[in-house]
Amino acid sequence: MVTAKEIVDMYISSFEKKGHKRIPNAPLVPENDPTTLFTSSGMQPLVPYLLGEQHPQGKRLVNVQNCFRAQDIDEVGDNRHTTFFRMLGNWSLGDYFKKEQLTWFFEFLTKGLGLNPRKLYVSVFQGFNDIQKDTESEVIWKQLFSSAGIDPKDRIYFYGVEKNWWSRSGLPQDMPTGEPGGPDSEVFYDFGPELHIHEQSQWKDKPCHPNCDCGRFLEIGNSVFMQYKKQEGGRFIELPHRNVDFGGGLERLLAAVENKQDIFQTSLFQPIITSVENATGYTYSTHARQMRIIADHFIAATFIAAGSIKPSNKEQGYIVRRLIRRGLDNFYEIAGKDIAGIIEQIVEQYKDTDPELANAFPNVKSILLAEEQTYKQTLHAAKKFIAKRYKIGDELKGLTEIAADDAFALVTTHGLSPSQIKSLGFIFNEQKFAEKMKKHQTLSKRSATKKFAGGLADDSEKTVMGHTATHLLHQALRDVLGNHVHQTGSNITSERIRFDYNYDQNLTDEQLKSVEHIVNDKIRENLPVHFEMMPLSRAKETGAIGLFDNKYSDKVKVYFVGNYSKEFCGGPHVDFTGRLKRVKILKQENIGHGQRRIYAVVNPKS
Ligand code: SER
């Protein structure tokens, strides 16, 4: 039987033979993209190249990418959804197009993996506004099925934008200006009509088709013909070249190869499910839903924690906390006690494709176990808080009705979710609670926007000066170290600037001095600082660098410091660099993952 690792190797080598260069698996937590917390598809790091920039490795690329989709968290529990998965990807950046792509993928499935072509069905784009129905792909699929001895009739299904259009933001109308996207063609594996028509099936009286939710068909690959870019005003124009962006879910391909309609029963997940059975004493046949959630959430948490993200109340840390706690809720529900064996089994199952997991294991294990302790304490404190307020004993029996205000307090101060509050045995007026939460979210959003505009902790004159100084520092680092260096984060207070960037060595004293020297030269030159609003495409043409904070708005703001630096940025900044007087670098630090940090002060006393 073919393993997950063998599928990866076969796929990569078959595309390498067709002139593709393998690109690395990008970090699960993107280095320099504040618009998204996680890498959720293989194309994400390739956006500039799909938009027309030249890729250093050429026009044909292939890889396997670890992906995490937080938005799918509530779907987990059925036979096919996971938050973490590996995506096999190949790309044509203005090179081959539909004919080669569909043929090569069909060959990979039928000849490489040995899938029975009779089990395959495909979908094609039906057209939308000015964008034509994809009859070209239809013709290609007809030929492919016929050449495999299969009547193409009833194999090819047409769908609209809801199913056969792909962009990072989904439907055409939801795409921001400048975003690339295009029609796609998906391939489905058929696990047999019994899944649709059995006695208890809620679908049995409705027609079945590849996008039916009955579980009969599993999507195993998606070829996106990424050839359009959204324009201001909502129209689409052709990109400089027609690209292919293919993604295939490794776990689902394995399910097709093993003919297991439940991906959690494939050779990849099965041993993990067994470890959950062992840790709980329950069986998968009676508690599949809980066990799927436990397996998926702990796998995702393991990969995120291996990237050194610790559970916390913000950003990626918050997601990993939510995964661990939701996994634990389900684990405790089926009497689970010790999660260590499950984590061990996860590492065992994934280490052949992701060897770095084995090294990270001790750290990952301690992160997950520590979070379990924190969670237990939180639950205990939450119960105590309510017991005290309602003057009831610690041992709660049955359901206790609490005020929406108290439920709100459990969420905001104890970090519980509404469902966790309910599982503690507390019920509350959900409408009142929702209203309170909404008000709270609007308020905190407003203050967060204010607080984090431009990475500033406050808007005193000193932090504005610090902000302009980071632009100079950023450019000066690139002057000294090369243009591959870019900002990965920054934090500015009225006391100091903290600036993070990708570089795998400490700077020598001489390099640090040169950087400081350049910055101070630019201050002495008293360069004017101004900004221009422009469409993202033009901003990119100017060569502006920096964090793409405004990537999703129609226009982006680019700050110019004389002719010296151009950066995407929301501001605010000083009007002339001379106002900074002088910048002094205090120290540098190695913050891991190939990143360095510099601390500096503006207008130091000494
Ligand atoms: N980007 C597409 C997807 O995520 C194909 O790779 O499905």
XYZ file of C-alpha atoms in Angstrom, residues 465 468-469 471-472 518-530 560-562 564-565 573-583 602:
35
model
C 9.807 59.946 15.280
C 10.153 57.290 10.669
C 13.392 55.948 12.120
C 11.839 53.178 7.774
C 15.390 54.495 7.635
C 23.594 55.576 7.004
C 20.527 56.337 9.136
C 22.232 59.365 10.647
C 23.397 60.572 7.243
C 19.802 60.532 6.053
C 18.767 62.442 9.150
C 21.418 65.065 8.457
C 20.209 65.355 4.859
C 16.854 66.463 6.336
C 14.862 64.552 3.717
C 11.189 65.396 3.266
C 8.692 62.677 4.196
C 5.435 62.394 2.297
C 8.511 58.212 0.710
C 11.508 59.410 2.659
C 13.125 61.626 0.050
C 15.803 57.029 -0.155
C 13.004 54.802 1.138
C 5.512 60.148 10.276
C 7.523 63.298 10.877
C 7.650 65.801 7.977
C 11.458 66.016 7.715
C 14.052 63.480 8.824
C 16.031 66.238 10.561
C 13.501 66.138 13.392
C 14.940 62.815 14.548
C 18.260 64.545 15.398
C 20.099 61.238 15.809
C 19.419 57.503 16.058
C 15.811 58.303 18.720
